[in-house]
Short mmCIF file of C-alpha atoms in Angstrom, two decimals:
data_model
loop_
_atom_site.label_atom_id
_atom_site.label_comp_id
_atom_site.label_asym_id
_atom_site.label_seq_id
_atom_site.Cartn_x
_atom_site.Cartn_y
_atom_site.Cartn_z
CA UNK A 1 -18.70 102.19 -79.38
CA UNK A 2 -21.23 104.69 -80.71
CA UNK A 3 -24.43 105.68 -78.92
CA UNK A 4 -27.36 103.27 -79.15
CA UNK A 5 -30.98 104.37 -79.04
CA UNK A 6 -33.46 102.91 -76.60
CA UNK A 7 -36.53 102.19 -78.78
CA UNK A 8 -39.11 104.96 -78.46
CA UNK A 9 -41.83 102.42 -77.57
CA UNK A 10 -39.92 101.40 -74.41
CA UNK A 11 -41.72 102.04 -71.13
CA UNK A 12 -39.62 99.68 -68.98
CA UNK A 13 -36.01 98.56 -68.84
CA UNK A 14 -35.24 95.06 -67.56
CA UNK A 15 -31.66 94.58 -66.33
CA UNK A 16 -29.55 91.50 -65.72
CA UNK A 17 -27.01 91.84 -62.87
CA UNK A 18 -23.87 89.75 -63.36
CA UNK A 19 -21.84 91.19 -66.25
CA UNK A 20 -24.43 93.93 -66.81
CA UNK A 21 -24.77 96.12 -63.70
CA UNK A 22 -22.10 94.31 -61.70
CA UNK A 23 -18.69 92.83 -62.58
CA UNK A 24 -18.64 89.08 -63.04
CA UNK A 25 -15.56 89.07 -60.83
CA UNK A 26 -17.66 90.29 -57.87
CA UNK A 27 -19.86 87.22 -58.08
CA UNK A 28 -17.07 84.75 -58.87
CA UNK A 29 -14.35 86.14 -56.62
CA UNK A 30 -16.37 87.52 -53.67
CA UNK A 31 -19.89 86.13 -53.39
CA UNK A 32 -19.36 82.47 -54.37
CA UNK A 33 -16.13 81.97 -52.38
CA UNK A 34 -17.92 83.41 -49.32
CA UNK A 35 -20.45 80.55 -49.55
CA UNK A 36 -17.74 77.92 -49.98
CA UNK A 37 -15.75 79.20 -47.01
CA UNK A 38 -18.61 79.75 -44.57
CA UNK A 39 -21.31 77.21 -45.51
CA UNK A 40 -20.58 74.50 -42.93
CA UNK A 41 -20.25 77.01 -40.08
CA UNK A 42 -23.44 78.78 -41.19
CA UNK A 43 -25.45 75.54 -41.24
CA UNK A 44 -24.06 74.44 -37.85
CA UNK A 45 -24.93 77.79 -36.28
CA UNK A 46 -28.44 78.14 -37.75
CA UNK A 47 -29.45 74.46 -38.14
CA UNK A 48 -32.34 74.60 -35.65
CA UNK A 49 -33.77 77.87 -36.95
CA UNK A 50 -36.93 77.82 -39.07
CA UNK A 51 -35.39 79.68 -42.01
CA UNK A 52 -32.45 77.27 -42.21
CA UNK A 53 -34.79 74.29 -41.89
CA UNK A 54 -36.84 75.60 -44.80
CA UNK A 55 -33.69 76.10 -46.91
CA UNK A 56 -32.54 72.53 -46.20
CA UNK A 57 -36.03 71.19 -46.96
CA UNK A 58 -36.00 72.91 -50.38
CA UNK A 59 -32.56 71.51 -51.15
CA UNK A 60 -33.71 67.99 -50.29
CA UNK A 61 -36.77 68.39 -52.51
CA UNK A 62 -34.44 69.56 -55.30
CA UNK A 63 -32.32 66.38 -54.97
CA UNK A 64 -35.48 64.20 -55.00
CA UNK A 65 -36.68 65.96 -58.15
CA UNK A 66 -33.28 65.54 -59.80
CA UNK A 67 -33.39 61.81 -59.03
CA UNK A 68 -36.93 61.48 -60.39
CA UNK A 69 -35.86 63.22 -63.60
CA UNK A 70 -32.70 61.08 -63.78
CA UNK A 71 -30.62 64.27 -63.69
CA UNK A 72 -27.08 64.18 -62.36
CA UNK A 73 -26.85 64.83 -58.64
CA UNK A 74 -24.29 64.15 -55.90
CA UNK A 75 -24.03 60.61 -54.60
CA UNK A 76 -23.38 60.48 -50.88
CA UNK A 77 -20.39 58.33 -50.04
CA UNK A 78 -20.59 55.95 -47.09
CA UNK A 79 -18.92 57.72 -44.20
CA UNK A 80 -17.31 55.33 -41.69
CA UNK A 81 -16.38 58.08 -39.21
CA UNK A 82 -18.29 58.49 -35.97
CA UNK A 83 -20.81 61.29 -36.22
CA UNK A 84 -24.22 62.43 -35.02
CA UNK A 85 -27.15 62.47 -37.43
CA UNK A 86 -26.95 66.27 -37.50
CA UNK A 87 -23.29 66.24 -38.53
CA UNK A 88 -24.05 63.75 -41.29
CA UNK A 89 -27.03 65.78 -42.47
CA UNK A 90 -24.99 68.99 -42.56
CA UNK A 91 -22.22 67.29 -44.54
CA UNK A 92 -24.78 66.03 -47.06
CA UNK A 93 -26.22 69.53 -47.47
CA UNK A 94 -22.71 70.96 -47.91
CA UNK A 95 -21.95 68.28 -50.51
CA UNK A 96 -25.17 69.05 -52.41
CA UNK A 97 -24.57 72.82 -52.37
CA UNK A 98 -20.93 72.48 -53.47
CA UNK A 99 -21.96 70.12 -56.28
CA UNK A 100 -24.69 72.48 -57.51
CA UNK A 101 -22.33 75.45 -57.43
CA UNK A 102 -19.61 73.54 -59.32
CA UNK A 103 -22.24 72.61 -61.92
CA UNK A 104 -23.41 76.26 -62.09
CA UNK A 105 -26.94 75.21 -61.24
CA UNK A 106 -29.55 78.00 -60.96
CA UNK A 107 -31.99 76.16 -58.72
CA UNK A 108 -34.30 78.25 -56.53
CA UNK A 109 -33.34 76.11 -53.50
CA UNK A 110 -29.64 76.91 -53.94
CA UNK A 111 -30.23 80.59 -54.60
CA UNK A 112 -32.43 80.94 -51.51
CA UNK A 113 -29.79 79.50 -49.17
CA UNK A 114 -27.07 81.63 -50.77
CA UNK A 115 -29.25 84.71 -50.38
CA UNK A 116 -29.71 84.07 -46.67
CA UNK A 117 -25.97 83.62 -46.17
CA UNK A 118 -25.14 86.77 -48.12
CA UNK A 119 -27.66 88.72 -46.05
CA UNK A 120 -25.57 88.05 -42.94
CA UNK A 121 -22.42 89.12 -44.77
CA UNK A 122 -23.91 92.33 -46.18
CA UNK A 123 -25.60 93.46 -42.98
CA UNK A 124 -22.40 92.88 -40.99
CA UNK A 125 -20.43 95.00 -43.52
CA UNK A 126 -18.20 92.12 -44.63
CA UNK A 127 -19.44 92.48 -48.22
CA UNK A 128 -20.53 95.51 -50.25
CA UNK A 129 -22.30 95.13 -53.59
CA UNK A 130 -20.24 96.25 -56.59
CA UNK A 131 -21.91 98.31 -59.33
CA UNK A 132 -20.30 99.70 -62.48
CA UNK A 133 -19.92 103.51 -62.17
CA UNK A 134 -22.09 104.17 -65.25
CA UNK A 135 -25.11 102.30 -63.83
CA UNK A 136 -26.59 104.56 -61.15
CA UNK A 137 -26.36 107.87 -63.11
CA UNK A 138 -27.91 106.21 -66.18
CA UNK A 139 -30.80 104.69 -64.24
CA UNK A 140 -31.52 108.05 -62.60
CA UNK A 141 -31.72 109.64 -66.07
CA UNK A 142 -34.05 106.91 -67.37
CA UNK A 143 -36.36 107.35 -64.41
CA UNK A 144 -36.39 111.13 -64.82
CA UNK A 145 -37.71 110.48 -68.33
CA UNK A 146 -40.54 108.31 -67.02
CA UNK A 147 -39.09 104.86 -67.64
CA UNK A 148 -39.57 102.07 -65.10
CA UNK A 149 -36.56 99.91 -64.26
CA UNK A 150 -36.66 96.26 -63.18
CA UNK A 151 -34.09 93.60 -62.33
CA UNK A 152 -34.20 89.99 -63.57
CA UNK A 153 -31.44 87.77 -62.27
CA UNK A 154 -30.91 84.08 -61.50
CA UNK A 155 -29.90 85.22 -58.01
CA UNK A 156 -32.86 85.35 -55.60
CA UNK A 157 -34.83 88.56 -55.18
CA UNK A 158 -33.43 88.79 -51.65
CA UNK A 159 -29.84 88.50 -52.96
CA UNK A 160 -30.57 91.21 -55.53
CA UNK A 161 -31.93 93.57 -52.88
CA UNK A 162 -28.93 92.96 -50.66
CA UNK A 163 -26.49 93.79 -53.48
CA UNK A 164 -28.23 97.09 -54.27
CA UNK A 165 -29.22 97.87 -50.69
CA UNK A 166 -25.64 97.48 -49.36
CA UNK A 167 -23.72 98.67 -52.41
CA UNK A 168 -20.54 100.67 -52.86
CA UNK A 169 -22.93 103.50 -53.88
CA UNK A 170 -24.98 103.10 -50.71
CA UNK A 171 -28.63 101.99 -50.71
CA UNK A 172 -29.88 102.40 -54.29
CA UNK A 173 -32.95 100.15 -54.07
CA UNK A 174 -35.26 103.11 -54.73
CA UNK A 175 -33.98 103.13 -58.34
CA UNK A 176 -35.87 99.92 -59.11
CA UNK A 177 -39.56 99.32 -59.63
CA UNK A 178 -39.40 95.58 -59.06
CA UNK A 179 -37.30 92.42 -59.03
CA UNK A 180 -37.63 89.03 -60.71
CA UNK A 181 -35.72 85.78 -60.19
CA UNK A 182 -35.99 82.13 -61.26
CA UNK A 183 -39.32 81.69 -59.45
CA UNK A 184 -40.87 83.31 -62.54
CA UNK A 185 -38.93 80.93 -64.83
CA UNK A 186 -35.48 80.30 -66.28
CA UNK A 187 -33.73 83.18 -67.99
CA UNK A 188 -33.19 81.10 -71.14
CA UNK A 189 -36.95 80.37 -71.47
CA UNK A 190 -38.96 82.86 -73.55
CA UNK A 191 -42.06 82.18 -71.42
CA UNK A 192 -40.32 83.82 -68.46
CA UNK A 193 -40.17 87.14 -70.31
CA UNK A 194 -43.82 86.86 -71.31
CA UNK A 195 -44.70 86.39 -67.63
CA UNK A 196 -42.57 89.38 -66.65
CA UNK A 197 -44.34 91.59 -69.24
CA UNK A 198 -47.68 90.42 -67.87
CA UNK A 199 -46.58 91.09 -64.27
CA UNK A 200 -45.27 94.56 -65.16
CA UNK A 201 -48.50 95.28 -67.04
CA UNK A 202 -47.15 96.14 -70.48
CA UNK A 203 -46.61 94.56 -73.88
CA UNK A 204 -43.32 92.66 -74.46
CA UNK A 205 -42.29 95.14 -77.18
CA UNK A 206 -42.44 97.94 -74.58
CA UNK A 207 -39.62 96.33 -72.58
CA UNK A 208 -35.92 96.69 -73.40
CA UNK A 209 -33.79 93.94 -71.82
CA UNK A 210 -30.07 94.41 -71.08
CA UNK A 211 -27.98 91.26 -70.62
CA UNK A 212 -24.49 89.94 -71.33
CA UNK A 213 -25.66 86.39 -72.11
CA UNK A 214 -26.64 85.57 -75.71
CA UNK A 215 -28.96 82.68 -74.71
CA UNK A 216 -30.93 85.05 -72.50
CA UNK A 217 -30.97 87.65 -75.26
CA UNK A 218 -32.36 85.06 -77.68
CA UNK A 219 -35.10 83.98 -75.25
CA UNK A 220 -36.14 87.58 -74.58
CA UNK A 221 -36.16 88.36 -78.29
CA UNK A 222 -38.36 85.32 -78.96
CA UNK A 223 -40.82 86.71 -76.40
CA UNK A 224 -40.95 90.02 -78.29
CA UNK A 225 -38.71 92.17 -76.09
CA UNK A 226 -36.14 94.64 -77.42
CA UNK A 227 -32.67 93.42 -76.51
CA UNK A 228 -29.30 95.09 -75.95
CA UNK A 229 -26.22 92.98 -75.21
CA UNK A 230 -23.74 94.41 -72.70
CA UNK A 231 -20.06 93.81 -73.40
CA UNK A 232 -17.99 94.24 -70.24
CA UNK A 233 -14.51 93.01 -69.24
CA UNK A 234 -14.63 89.32 -68.33
CA UNK A 235 -17.99 88.67 -70.00
CA UNK A 236 -18.40 85.67 -72.25
CA UNK A 237 -17.25 86.42 -75.78
CA UNK A 238 -19.92 86.66 -78.46
CA UNK A 239 -19.68 84.88 -81.79
CA UNK A 240 -19.34 87.01 -84.93
CA UNK A 241 -22.93 86.13 -85.75
CA UNK A 242 -24.19 87.27 -82.33
CA UNK A 243 -22.12 90.50 -82.52
CA UNK A 244 -23.66 91.28 -85.88
CA UNK A 245 -27.21 90.43 -84.78
CA UNK A 246 -27.50 92.36 -81.49
CA UNK A 247 -27.03 96.01 -80.61
CA UNK A 248 -23.97 96.07 -78.32
CA UNK A 249 -23.01 98.51 -75.58
CA UNK A 250 -19.99 98.65 -73.29
CA UNK A 251 -21.55 101.20 -70.90
CA UNK A 252 -25.05 102.28 -69.92
CA UNK A 253 -23.97 105.83 -70.71
CA UNK A 254 -24.06 104.94 -74.44
CA UNK A 255 -27.83 104.57 -74.35
CA UNK A 256 -29.76 107.42 -75.85
CA UNK A 257 -33.42 108.18 -75.12
CA UNK A 258 -35.35 108.79 -78.31
CA UNK A 259 -38.64 110.65 -78.65
CA UNK A 260 -38.81 111.82 -75.03
CA UNK A 261 -38.86 115.33 -73.68
#
């Protein structure tokens, strides 16, 4: 693909993670399976700790809210086996988490627990965050030209910082001016991007958003942001209409800075 110009009015770049800075396979084949394999052991080990208690409390509140809204949620089967209350409670949390993951839910409660589990994996060296090789050099260039760079992902801010803090490129957190997650709103809601612009302290049209998801691109565009859609191996295919509508890039290195010294 040819070079694509970053609009001259841009003062900040807002980046998605999965499929944009990081291969989708890293999330699907490394991060999510880690949760599935280690969740029960993690809960059993940390059950009495305040952080784990808070995570479980948030998950229970999420289930209560789902039931109030008549949204689908897991139904706990009657378990006839002998167990302690703690064992039953842990199994119910595991069931809820597995159900939410299978449904690709983006709830803050789920993302917070996942973030805490991944922290243990990153800090122990069992996992290193994957980043496409074009990402770090490009961000360094943007920053040298005075642009600010932010992350907006459905993964929690803590999970984002772990990925970039324990990455295959080392600790690259200093490349980013800030992080946003679903606590500011859903990525498919245009209001979320308006809030981000307000938090950053600039007009929406001064932000260029990079994502691989057309629904997110649409929401950001509705909020007034400039949008570039990233086409990477394994990303969801765009329709012909979407491909024609958005500026597409396959690498950050295609982006050209216009009107800057």
